[in-house]
XYZ file of C-alpha atoms in Angstrom:
402
model
C -35.220 -53.277 23.429
C -32.900 -52.696 20.461
C -30.877 -55.804 21.370
C -34.056 -57.911 21.493
C -35.152 -56.644 18.070
C -31.721 -57.379 16.621
C -31.808 -60.910 18.049
C -35.012 -61.762 16.166
C -34.231 -59.702 13.095
C -33.194 -62.664 10.963
C -36.364 -64.642 11.719
C -38.522 -61.622 10.808
C -36.775 -61.211 7.458
C -36.975 -64.920 6.651
C -40.711 -64.885 7.352
C -41.293 -61.758 5.271
C -39.567 -63.447 2.340
C -42.575 -65.723 1.902
C -44.775 -62.652 1.526
C -42.815 -61.034 -1.296
C -42.548 -61.770 -4.974
C -42.150 -59.664 -8.064
C -45.528 -58.451 -9.320
C -46.918 -59.822 -12.578
C -46.968 -56.542 -14.447
C -46.193 -54.961 -17.796
C -44.370 -52.127 -16.052
C -40.633 -52.047 -16.878
C -38.108 -52.928 -14.187
C -34.896 -50.916 -14.071
C -31.832 -52.237 -12.230
C -28.731 -50.011 -12.264
C -29.194 -48.867 -15.831
C -30.517 -52.184 -17.186
C -34.117 -52.693 -18.358
C -36.106 -55.892 -17.759
C -39.561 -57.189 -18.603
C -40.593 -59.089 -15.491
C -42.907 -61.409 -17.466
C -40.327 -62.568 -20.000
C -36.980 -61.841 -18.307
C -37.568 -62.722 -14.668
C -34.654 -65.158 -14.427
C -32.274 -62.616 -15.976
C -33.553 -59.950 -13.568
C -33.043 -62.174 -10.525
C -29.569 -63.145 -11.733
C -28.656 -59.467 -11.994
C -29.846 -58.728 -8.448
C -28.071 -61.808 -7.022
C -24.843 -60.717 -8.692
C -24.634 -57.484 -6.716
C -22.314 -57.762 -3.721
C -24.450 -57.847 -0.579
C -22.978 -56.641 2.697
C -24.897 -57.149 5.927
C -24.409 -56.883 9.646
C -21.714 -59.267 10.856
C -20.782 -60.616 14.270
C -17.701 -62.191 15.840
C -15.127 -60.120 13.990
C -12.053 -58.736 15.794
C -13.114 -55.795 17.987
C -12.911 -52.421 16.257
C -10.070 -50.390 17.732
C -8.926 -53.417 19.726
C -11.497 -52.961 22.492
C -14.572 -51.746 20.595
C -17.582 -53.613 19.232
C -17.163 -56.992 17.534
C -20.520 -56.698 15.764
C -22.194 -53.858 13.873
C -25.735 -55.113 14.429
C -28.061 -52.192 15.145
C -25.714 -49.411 14.006
C -23.740 -50.355 10.889
C -26.476 -50.572 8.249
C -25.543 -47.355 6.419
C -21.874 -48.324 6.493
C -22.816 -51.644 4.885
C -24.818 -49.783 2.242
C -21.768 -47.623 1.616
C -19.747 -50.784 1.087
C -22.341 -51.994 -1.431
C -22.349 -48.847 -3.540
C -18.547 -48.798 -3.605
C -18.373 -52.515 -4.409
C -20.704 -51.938 -7.353
C -18.288 -49.327 -8.695
C -15.353 -51.725 -8.308
C -17.243 -54.545 -10.032
C -18.011 -52.227 -12.954
C -14.386 -51.126 -13.038
C -12.819 -54.590 -13.087
C -15.527 -57.002 -14.267
C -18.057 -54.859 -16.135
C -21.750 -54.204 -15.588
C -22.588 -57.342 -17.607
C -20.748 -59.664 -15.217
C -22.927 -62.218 -13.407
C -22.224 -64.306 -10.343
C -22.925 -68.036 -10.413
C -23.094 -69.970 -7.147
C -20.245 -72.484 -6.908
C -18.909 -71.114 -10.198
C -15.352 -70.059 -10.979
C -14.870 -66.322 -10.724
C -12.139 -64.004 -12.048
C -9.198 -63.207 -9.784
C -10.335 -59.551 -9.702
C -13.613 -60.653 -8.105
C -11.818 -62.305 -5.190
C -9.549 -59.309 -4.813
C -12.589 -57.009 -4.613
C -14.094 -59.200 -1.883
C -10.862 -59.012 0.111
C -11.205 -55.224 0.172
C -14.376 -55.569 2.278
C -13.594 -58.404 4.686
C -14.344 -57.646 8.347
C -10.743 -57.208 9.412
C -8.643 -54.195 10.289
C -6.261 -54.540 7.319
C -8.967 -54.593 4.590
C -9.152 -51.132 3.039
C -12.978 -50.858 3.086
C -13.729 -53.033 6.123
C -16.218 -52.079 8.806
C -13.128 -51.421 10.962
C -11.644 -48.880 8.564
C -14.988 -47.194 7.915
C -15.815 -46.893 11.612
C -12.323 -45.549 12.396
C -12.535 -43.014 9.582
C -15.999 -42.056 10.814
C -14.437 -40.852 14.040
C -12.875 -38.054 11.999
C -16.385 -37.179 10.792
C -17.614 -36.839 14.366
C -19.093 -40.332 14.692
C -18.212 -42.568 17.626
C -18.220 -46.362 17.425
C -21.774 -47.685 17.416
C -23.309 -44.394 16.253
C -25.670 -44.388 13.260
C -24.484 -42.739 10.040
C -26.343 -40.763 7.390
C -25.737 -40.933 3.618
C -23.549 -37.820 3.499
C -21.244 -39.007 6.289
C -20.745 -42.389 4.627
C -19.984 -40.644 1.325
C -17.272 -38.593 3.051
C -15.816 -41.729 4.661
C -15.609 -43.487 1.278
C -13.976 -40.424 -0.279
C -11.221 -40.458 2.350
C -10.623 -44.209 2.357
C -10.299 -44.305 -1.442
C -7.138 -42.212 -1.148
C -5.371 -45.215 0.405
C -6.540 -47.693 -2.227
C -3.811 -47.763 -4.863
C -5.022 -50.921 -6.589
C -8.405 -49.555 -7.650
C -7.123 -45.989 -8.100
C -10.689 -44.717 -7.837
C -11.518 -41.010 -7.753
C -14.398 -40.511 -5.302
C -16.036 -37.101 -5.685
C -18.699 -35.981 -3.206
C -20.720 -32.975 -4.322
C -21.254 -29.947 -2.060
C -24.360 -27.823 -1.651
C -26.364 -29.854 -4.205
C -23.880 -28.791 -6.901
C -21.775 -30.992 -9.190
C -18.815 -29.079 -10.655
C -17.565 -30.522 -13.954
C -14.252 -28.642 -13.828
C -13.420 -30.001 -10.364
C -14.284 -33.587 -11.274
C -12.092 -33.534 -14.366
C -9.248 -32.053 -12.363
C -9.554 -34.826 -9.764
C -9.907 -37.653 -12.297
C -6.919 -36.482 -14.324
C -4.621 -36.789 -11.327
C -1.783 -39.270 -11.732
C -0.580 -41.514 -8.966
C 2.003 -39.831 -6.770
C 4.099 -43.004 -6.456
C 6.201 -43.476 -9.640
C 6.120 -47.298 -9.344
C 2.360 -47.388 -8.912
C 1.903 -44.878 -11.719
C 3.939 -47.078 -14.054
C 1.877 -50.115 -13.032
C -1.340 -48.173 -13.663
C -0.199 -47.130 -17.128
C 0.846 -50.679 -17.994
C -2.445 -52.084 -16.726
C -4.513 -49.487 -18.577
C -2.406 -49.896 -21.715
C -3.311 -53.561 -21.804
C -6.991 -52.571 -21.828
C -6.852 -50.498 -24.997
C -8.942 -53.083 -26.854
C -12.730 -53.650 -26.834
C -13.612 -55.244 -23.532
C -16.795 -56.318 -21.703
C -16.119 -53.513 -19.229
C -17.369 -51.154 -21.929
C -21.119 -50.718 -21.909
C -23.341 -50.749 -24.989
C -22.700 -47.065 -25.748
C -19.734 -48.032 -27.889
C -16.981 -47.056 -25.425
C -13.921 -49.220 -25.802
C -11.025 -47.030 -24.762
C -10.088 -45.431 -21.474
C -7.548 -42.605 -21.681
C -4.482 -43.281 -19.576
C -4.887 -39.986 -17.712
C -8.423 -40.618 -16.441
C -9.041 -42.230 -13.066
C -12.392 -44.066 -12.877
C -14.931 -41.955 -11.031
C -17.399 -42.768 -8.290
C -19.627 -39.697 -8.089
C -21.698 -39.367 -4.906
C -24.356 -36.658 -4.641
C -25.838 -36.227 -1.136
C -29.293 -34.626 -1.319
C -32.262 -33.779 0.830
C -35.379 -34.129 -1.299
C -37.937 -32.833 1.146
C -38.437 -32.102 4.827
C -39.945 -35.134 6.553
C -40.855 -37.141 3.441
C -39.668 -37.124 -0.150
C -41.254 -34.296 -2.136
C -43.311 -35.930 -4.941
C -41.850 -33.504 -7.502
C -38.512 -35.369 -7.234
C -39.862 -38.890 -7.769
C -39.658 -39.006 -11.565
C -36.150 -37.522 -11.542
C -35.051 -40.160 -9.034
C -36.390 -42.868 -11.339
C -34.481 -41.406 -14.267
C -31.247 -41.798 -12.307
C -31.752 -45.580 -12.129
C -32.181 -45.692 -15.928
C -28.770 -44.183 -16.634
C -26.043 -46.651 -17.669
C -23.747 -44.972 -15.128
C -26.158 -45.685 -12.242
C -24.409 -47.087 -9.181
C -27.450 -47.042 -6.912
C -28.693 -44.813 -4.109
C -27.953 -44.714 -0.382
C -31.017 -43.990 1.698
C -33.865 -45.678 3.532
C -36.174 -44.761 6.348
C -35.269 -42.972 9.603
C -32.438 -44.986 11.219
C -32.968 -47.811 8.710
C -30.581 -47.790 5.748
C -31.047 -49.559 2.411
C -29.045 -49.768 -0.808
C -31.475 -48.958 -3.630
C -30.654 -50.537 -6.991
C -33.739 -49.878 -9.110
C -37.500 -49.497 -9.334
C -40.699 -50.974 -10.674
C -43.711 -48.684 -11.087
C -44.050 -46.760 -7.781
C -41.761 -49.048 -5.759
C -38.021 -48.955 -5.167
C -35.993 -52.177 -5.253
C -33.267 -52.496 -2.653
C -30.706 -54.710 -0.929
C -31.249 -54.897 2.809
C -28.239 -55.063 5.179
C -30.394 -55.904 8.238
C -29.405 -59.562 8.546
C -26.693 -60.592 11.000
C -24.216 -63.154 9.698
C -20.970 -64.429 11.165
C -17.830 -62.758 9.886
C -16.039 -64.613 7.109
C -12.375 -65.221 7.787
C -9.982 -65.612 4.877
C -6.223 -65.422 4.681
C -4.697 -62.808 2.397
C -4.472 -64.226 -1.111
C -6.821 -67.146 -0.467
C -10.299 -67.544 -1.911
C -13.186 -66.094 0.081
C -16.265 -68.233 0.726
C -18.640 -65.878 -1.076
C -22.047 -67.513 -0.606
C -23.062 -65.043 2.116
C -22.072 -62.046 -0.026
C -24.903 -62.501 -2.531
C -28.565 -62.099 -1.575
C -30.527 -65.009 -3.016
C -33.932 -63.875 -1.746
C -36.554 -62.211 -3.858
C -35.768 -58.509 -4.355
C -37.189 -56.345 -1.592
C -39.394 -53.375 -2.463
C -40.856 -50.308 -0.785
C -43.079 -47.435 -1.883
C -41.089 -44.497 -3.185
C -43.280 -42.189 -1.090
C -41.959 -43.924 2.066
C -38.372 -42.937 1.275
C -36.585 -40.702 3.779
C -35.690 -37.468 1.933
C -31.997 -37.718 2.877
C -30.187 -39.762 0.193
C -26.933 -39.985 -1.741
C -27.058 -40.723 -5.475
C -24.220 -42.806 -6.897
C -22.813 -42.919 -10.451
C -19.768 -44.688 -11.875
C -17.934 -43.275 -14.908
C -15.109 -45.447 -16.133
C -13.823 -42.965 -18.715
C -13.986 -39.259 -19.459
C -16.281 -40.033 -22.370
C -18.524 -41.885 -19.951
C -18.626 -38.839 -17.658
C -19.395 -36.496 -20.562
C -22.251 -38.794 -21.560
C -23.587 -38.694 -17.993
C -23.483 -34.877 -18.018
C -25.534 -34.840 -21.215
C -28.085 -37.250 -19.747
C -28.413 -35.142 -16.614
C -28.971 -32.009 -18.693
C -31.607 -33.641 -20.882
C -33.453 -35.907 -18.427
C -33.090 -34.153 -15.062
C -32.385 -30.462 -15.446
C -34.359 -29.396 -18.540
C -37.513 -31.359 -17.753
C -38.004 -30.418 -14.099
C -39.357 -27.260 -12.535
C -37.653 -28.115 -9.237
C -34.154 -29.506 -9.761
C -32.683 -32.292 -7.645
C -29.233 -30.716 -7.939
C -27.224 -28.345 -10.108
C -24.622 -29.260 -12.714
C -22.191 -26.411 -13.456
C -19.199 -26.196 -15.777
C -16.915 -23.974 -13.705
C -15.930 -23.895 -10.048
C -18.105 -21.265 -8.301
C -16.057 -18.115 -7.686
C -17.413 -17.678 -4.145
C -16.267 -21.160 -3.105
C -12.796 -21.878 -1.699
C -10.378 -23.110 -4.397
C -10.729 -26.783 -5.278
C -7.684 -28.847 -4.380
C -7.838 -32.495 -5.578
C -7.467 -34.767 -2.543
C -4.229 -36.693 -2.151
C -3.106 -39.392 0.223
C -1.804 -37.840 3.478
C 1.856 -38.455 4.263
C 0.782 -39.994 7.557
C -1.949 -42.541 7.001
C -5.016 -41.908 9.110
C -7.340 -44.696 8.018
C -7.349 -45.869 11.613
C -5.362 -49.049 11.044
C -2.378 -47.769 13.025
C -4.615 -46.864 15.945
C -5.990 -50.378 16.267
C -4.248 -52.449 18.886
C -1.911 -55.020 17.416
C -3.371 -57.792 19.528
C -7.063 -58.303 18.882
C -9.292 -59.166 21.843
C -11.609 -62.079 21.122
C -14.593 -62.744 23.327
C -14.437 -65.854 25.469
C -18.134 -66.657 25.127
C -21.338 -65.739 23.326
C -22.579 -64.257 26.626
C -19.736 -61.732 26.628
C -20.572 -60.819 23.041
C -24.249 -60.262 23.925
C -23.327 -58.095 26.945
C -21.299 -55.731 24.760
C -24.140 -55.333 22.300
C -26.960 -54.658 24.773
């Protein structure tokens, strides 16, 4: 039954597109920290949504692990959402929140390099292959559905092998964000002297005002700070989201550091990027496209990596209570600003807090040790057979995915 549903999934989504449009309302629309008036700024709003990197199910990629699935249809939706939230952090890091994608337009070299990180091949650092292999270490077998917390842990581990982006991925524990631990992790320097020197040179060249800085007046990034992707797994209710959390969730989308939210409905993952009134706006990974093949260093055909449909929406009250909030802080000043916003807008105004923000590492917790790259890489790449098995026919592909 699942295979039949997956087969007609694309047609269902295409049909539903004719039923959706943005409402004609005076209510503000918030997209990842940016405000829009839908009546006067609709084109700007749609351009913003289209510019987000959109990762969906893919088929006909080299089998995961050499003999595993060659499509993630039906099981990889939360992994694809994880790719989207991480890609948003990388776009903010290298291109800035103000960057916009133009179809057939010329894009910066950093944009193409970001795309290469997510191609459906075993040697791309955030590919479906690497994520699925790393998920094995989290107790997930190939083809098994993931939750927001598991995907957050997978991203945290994979980021250790990504020297180019040098991103610090912090995943909170027990609904608690520890400021001391985050600053310790973000102040780590690269262990490789050559890479550390390259980082310092690259960052030194950025010590001028740059579009990467948001409108808060930030223009400098200290050399010792590694850009932060902060992921906060939460459960905001039992079977449904508790209404007391709804306003706090909205406030998260208003913050300039907002990187979106992983969540959805039971066994149906979405990447939430904003809200309008009582509806969440999201990117939907449930469309199966053919894998895009691109040689290392060559330009990626990026048309299928940007959703050009109307933004999808769902009632906030329909949200599954299990989510992971995402925030990107490019500098220490940016992180300090986020802490202040959380204190003012989330913690002081709510009787029931979404999560806790504490200054010091709790004494009853084990000591915090900033994660470092293992001496023996375990991203899964070395466990994948060197010769990829390609299916001889579409029938063989369908048999595997029944």
